[in-house]
Amino acid sequence: IYTVRILNQGSAAATNIGLTVVLPDLVKITAANDPSRRPPRQDMQRLVFAPVATLAGGAEATFTVTVQG
């Protein structure tokens, strides 16, 4: 399981935070989760997650990708 945490270290809200993950060819993506609870768009080994609309200052967004292999 890969976990990516995005932390807004500022005091103001951040908007439209995007995340794209590219995984090695040797693994198979079996699941992916993000704060929006919508499935990411997958193109081969590349996952494009829905943008986080707003992330408050000091807040964190967590994304996970489960792989096999």
CSV table of N, CA and C in Angstrom, one decimal:
chain,number,residue,atom,x,y,z
A,1,ILE,N,0.9,-1.2,0.0
A,1,ILE,CA,0.0,0.0,0.0
A,1,ILE,C,0.9,1.2,0.0
A,2,TYR,N,0.6,2.1,-0.9
A,2,TYR,CA,1.3,3.4,-1.0
A,2,TYR,C,0.3,4.5,-0.4
A,3,THR,N,0.9,5.3,0.5
A,3,THR,CA,0.1,6.4,1.1
A,3,THR,C,0.7,7.7,0.8
A,4,VAL,N,0.0,8.6,0.3
A,4,VAL,CA,0.5,10.0,0.0
A,4,VAL,C,-0.4,10.9,0.9
A,5,ARG,N,0.3,11.7,1.7
A,5,ARG,CA,-0.4,12.7,2.5
A,5,ARG,C,0.1,14.1,2.0
A,6,ILE,N,-0.9,14.9,1.7
A,6,ILE,CA,-0.7,16.3,1.4
A,6,ILE,C,-1.1,17.2,2.5
A,7,LEU,N,-0.1,18.0,3.0
A,7,LEU,CA,-0.4,18.8,4.2
A,7,LEU,C,-0.3,20.3,3.8
A,8,ASN,N,-1.3,21.0,4.1
A,8,ASN,CA,-1.2,22.5,3.8
A,8,ASN,C,-0.6,23.1,5.0
A,9,GLN,N,0.7,23.5,4.9
A,9,GLN,CA,1.4,24.1,6.0
A,9,GLN,C,1.2,25.5,6.2
A,10,GLY,N,0.4,26.1,5.3
A,10,GLY,CA,0.1,27.5,5.5
A,10,GLY,C,-1.1,27.8,6.4
A,11,SER,N,-1.5,29.0,6.5
A,11,SER,CA,-2.6,29.4,7.4
A,11,SER,C,-3.9,29.6,6.5
A,12,ALA,N,-3.7,29.8,5.2
A,12,ALA,CA,-4.8,30.0,4.3
A,12,ALA,C,-5.2,28.7,3.6
A,13,ALA,N,-6.4,28.7,3.2
A,13,ALA,CA,-6.9,27.5,2.5
A,13,ALA,C,-6.2,27.4,1.1
A,14,ALA,N,-5.9,26.2,0.7
A,14,ALA,CA,-5.4,25.9,-0.7
A,14,ALA,C,-6.6,25.3,-1.5
A,15,THR,N,-6.5,25.6,-2.8
A,15,THR,CA,-7.6,25.1,-3.6
A,15,THR,C,-7.1,24.4,-4.8
A,16,ASN,N,-8.0,23.5,-5.3
A,16,ASN,CA,-7.7,22.7,-6.6
A,16,ASN,C,-6.4,22.0,-6.5
A,17,ILE,N,-6.2,21.2,-5.5
A,17,ILE,CA,-4.9,20.5,-5.3
A,17,ILE,C,-5.0,19.2,-6.1
A,18,GLY,N,-4.2,19.0,-7.0
A,18,GLY,CA,-4.2,17.8,-7.9
A,18,GLY,C,-3.1,16.8,-7.5
A,19,LEU,N,-3.3,15.5,-7.8
A,19,LEU,CA,-2.3,14.5,-7.5
A,19,LEU,C,-2.4,13.5,-8.6
A,20,THR,N,-1.2,13.2,-9.2
A,20,THR,CA,-1.0,12.2,-10.2
A,20,THR,C,0.1,11.2,-9.7
A,21,VAL,N,-0.2,9.9,-9.8
A,21,VAL,CA,0.7,8.9,-9.3
A,21,VAL,C,1.1,8.0,-10.5
A,22,VAL,N,2.4,7.8,-10.7
A,22,VAL,CA,2.8,6.9,-11.7
A,22,VAL,C,3.6,5.8,-11.0
A,23,LEU,N,3.1,4.5,-11.2
A,23,LEU,CA,3.7,3.4,-10.6
A,23,LEU,C,4.5,2.5,-11.5
A,24,PRO,N,5.5,1.8,-11.0
A,24,PRO,CA,6.3,0.9,-11.9
A,24,PRO,C,5.5,-0.1,-12.6
A,25,ASP,N,5.9,-0.6,-13.8
A,25,ASP,CA,5.2,-1.6,-14.6
A,25,ASP,C,5.1,-2.9,-13.8
A,26,LEU,N,6.0,-3.2,-12.9
A,26,LEU,CA,6.0,-4.5,-12.2
A,26,LEU,C,4.9,-4.7,-11.2
A,27,VAL,N,4.0,-3.6,-10.9
A,27,VAL,CA,3.0,-3.8,-10.0
A,27,VAL,C,1.6,-3.6,-10.7
A,28,LYS,N,0.6,-4.2,-10.1
A,28,LYS,CA,-0.8,-4.1,-10.6
A,28,LYS,C,-1.6,-3.3,-9.6
A,29,ILE,N,-2.2,-2.3,-10.0
A,29,ILE,CA,-3.1,-1.4,-9.2
A,29,ILE,C,-4.4,-2.2,-8.9
A,30,THR,N,-4.6,-2.4,-7.6
A,30,THR,CA,-5.8,-3.1,-7.2
A,30,THR,C,-6.9,-2.3,-6.6
A,31,ALA,N,-6.5,-1.1,-6.0
A,31,ALA,CA,-7.5,-0.2,-5.4
A,31,ALA,C,-6.8,1.2,-5.2
A,32,ALA,N,-7.7,2.2,-5.1
A,32,ALA,CA,-7.2,3.5,-4.9
A,32,ALA,C,-8.3,4.3,-4.2
A,33,ASN,N,-7.9,5.1,-3.2
A,33,ASN,CA,-8.9,5.9,-2.5
A,33,ASN,C,-8.3,7.4,-2.3
A,34,ASP,N,-9.3,8.3,-2.3
A,34,ASP,CA,-8.9,9.7,-2.0
A,34,ASP,C,-10.0,10.4,-1.2
A,35,PRO,N,-9.8,11.6,-0.8
A,35,PRO,CA,-10.8,12.3,0.0
A,35,PRO,C,-12.2,12.5,-0.7
A,36,SER,N,-12.2,12.5,-2.0
A,36,SER,CA,-13.4,12.7,-2.7
A,36,SER,C,-14.3,11.5,-2.8
A,37,ARG,N,-13.6,10.3,-2.5
A,37,ARG,CA,-14.3,9.0,-2.6
A,37,ARG,C,-14.7,8.7,-4.0
A,38,ARG,N,-14.2,9.4,-5.0
A,38,ARG,CA,-14.4,9.1,-6.4
A,38,ARG,C,-13.2,8.3,-6.9
A,39,PRO,N,-13.4,7.3,-7.8
A,39,PRO,CA,-12.3,6.6,-8.3
A,39,PRO,C,-11.4,7.5,-9.2
A,40,PRO,N,-10.1,7.3,-9.1
A,40,PRO,CA,-9.2,8.1,-10.0
A,40,PRO,C,-9.3,7.6,-11.4
A,41,ARG,N,-8.9,8.5,-12.3
A,41,ARG,CA,-8.8,8.1,-13.7
A,41,ARG,C,-7.5,7.3,-13.9
A,42,GLN,N,-7.6,6.1,-14.5
A,42,GLN,CA,-6.4,5.3,-14.7
A,42,GLN,C,-6.1,5.1,-16.1
A,43,ASP,N,-4.8,5.3,-16.4
A,43,ASP,CA,-4.3,5.1,-17.8
A,43,ASP,C,-3.0,4.3,-17.6
A,44,MET,N,-3.1,3.0,-17.8
A,44,MET,CA,-1.9,2.1,-17.6
A,44,MET,C,-1.5,2.2,-16.1
A,45,GLN,N,-0.3,2.6,-15.9
A,45,GLN,CA,0.3,2.7,-14.5
A,45,GLN,C,0.1,4.1,-13.9
A,46,ARG,N,-0.7,5.0,-14.5
A,46,ARG,CA,-0.8,6.3,-14.1
A,46,ARG,C,-2.2,6.5,-13.5
A,47,LEU,N,-2.3,7.1,-12.3
A,47,LEU,CA,-3.6,7.4,-11.7
A,47,LEU,C,-3.7,8.9,-11.5
A,48,VAL,N,-4.8,9.5,-12.0
A,48,VAL,CA,-5.0,10.9,-11.8
A,48,VAL,C,-6.2,11.0,-10.9
A,49,PHE,N,-6.0,11.6,-9.7
A,49,PHE,CA,-7.0,11.7,-8.7
A,49,PHE,C,-7.8,13.0,-8.9
A,50,ALA,N,-9.1,13.0,-8.5
A,50,ALA,CA,-9.9,14.2,-8.5
A,50,ALA,C,-9.3,15.2,-7.6
A,51,PRO,N,-9.3,16.5,-8.1
A,51,PRO,CA,-8.7,17.6,-7.3
A,51,PRO,C,-9.4,17.7,-5.9
A,52,VAL,N,-8.6,18.1,-4.9
A,52,VAL,CA,-9.2,18.4,-3.6
A,52,VAL,C,-9.6,19.9,-3.8
A,53,ALA,N,-10.9,20.2,-3.7
A,53,ALA,CA,-11.4,21.5,-4.0
A,53,ALA,C,-10.8,22.5,-3.0
A,54,THR,N,-10.8,22.2,-1.7
A,54,THR,CA,-10.3,23.2,-0.7
A,54,THR,C,-9.7,22.4,0.4
A,55,LEU,N,-8.5,22.8,0.8
A,55,LEU,CA,-7.8,22.2,1.9
A,55,LEU,C,-7.4,23.3,2.9
A,56,ALA,N,-8.1,23.3,4.0
A,56,ALA,CA,-7.9,24.4,5.0
A,56,ALA,C,-6.4,24.4,5.5
A,57,GLY,N,-6.0,25.6,6.0
A,57,GLY,CA,-4.7,25.7,6.6
A,57,GLY,C,-4.5,24.7,7.7
A,58,GLY,N,-3.3,24.0,7.7
A,58,GLY,CA,-3.0,23.0,8.7
A,58,GLY,C,-3.7,21.7,8.4
A,59,ALA,N,-4.6,21.6,7.4
A,59,ALA,CA,-5.3,20.3,7.2
A,59,ALA,C,-4.5,19.4,6.3
A,60,GLU,N,-4.9,18.1,6.3
A,60,GLU,CA,-4.2,17.1,5.5
A,60,GLU,C,-5.2,16.3,4.7
A,61,ALA,N,-4.8,15.9,3.5
A,61,ALA,CA,-5.6,15.1,2.6
A,61,ALA,C,-4.7,13.8,2.4
A,62,THR,N,-5.4,12.6,2.5
A,62,THR,CA,-4.7,11.4,2.4
A,62,THR,C,-5.2,10.6,1.2
A,63,PHE,N,-4.3,10.1,0.4
A,63,PHE,CA,-4.6,9.3,-0.8
A,63,PHE,C,-3.9,7.9,-0.6
A,64,THR,N,-4.5,6.8,-1.0
A,64,THR,CA,-3.9,5.5,-0.9
A,64,THR,C,-4.0,4.8,-2.2
A,65,VAL,N,-3.0,4.0,-2.5
A,65,VAL,CA,-3.0,3.1,-3.7
A,65,VAL,C,-2.6,1.8,-3.2
A,66,THR,N,-3.4,0.8,-3.5
A,66,THR,CA,-3.0,-0.6,-3.1
A,66,THR,C,-2.6,-1.3,-4.4
A,67,VAL,N,-1.5,-2.0,-4.3
A,67,VAL,CA,-0.9,-2.7,-5.5
A,67,VAL,C,-0.6,-4.1,-5.1
A,68,GLN,N,-0.4,-4.9,-6.2
A,68,GLN,CA,-0.1,-6.3,-6.1
A,68,GLN,C,1.2,-6.5,-6.9
A,69,GLY,N,2.1,-7.2,-6.3
A,69,GLY,CA,3.3,-7.5,-7.1
A,69,GLY,C,4.6,-7.0,-6.6
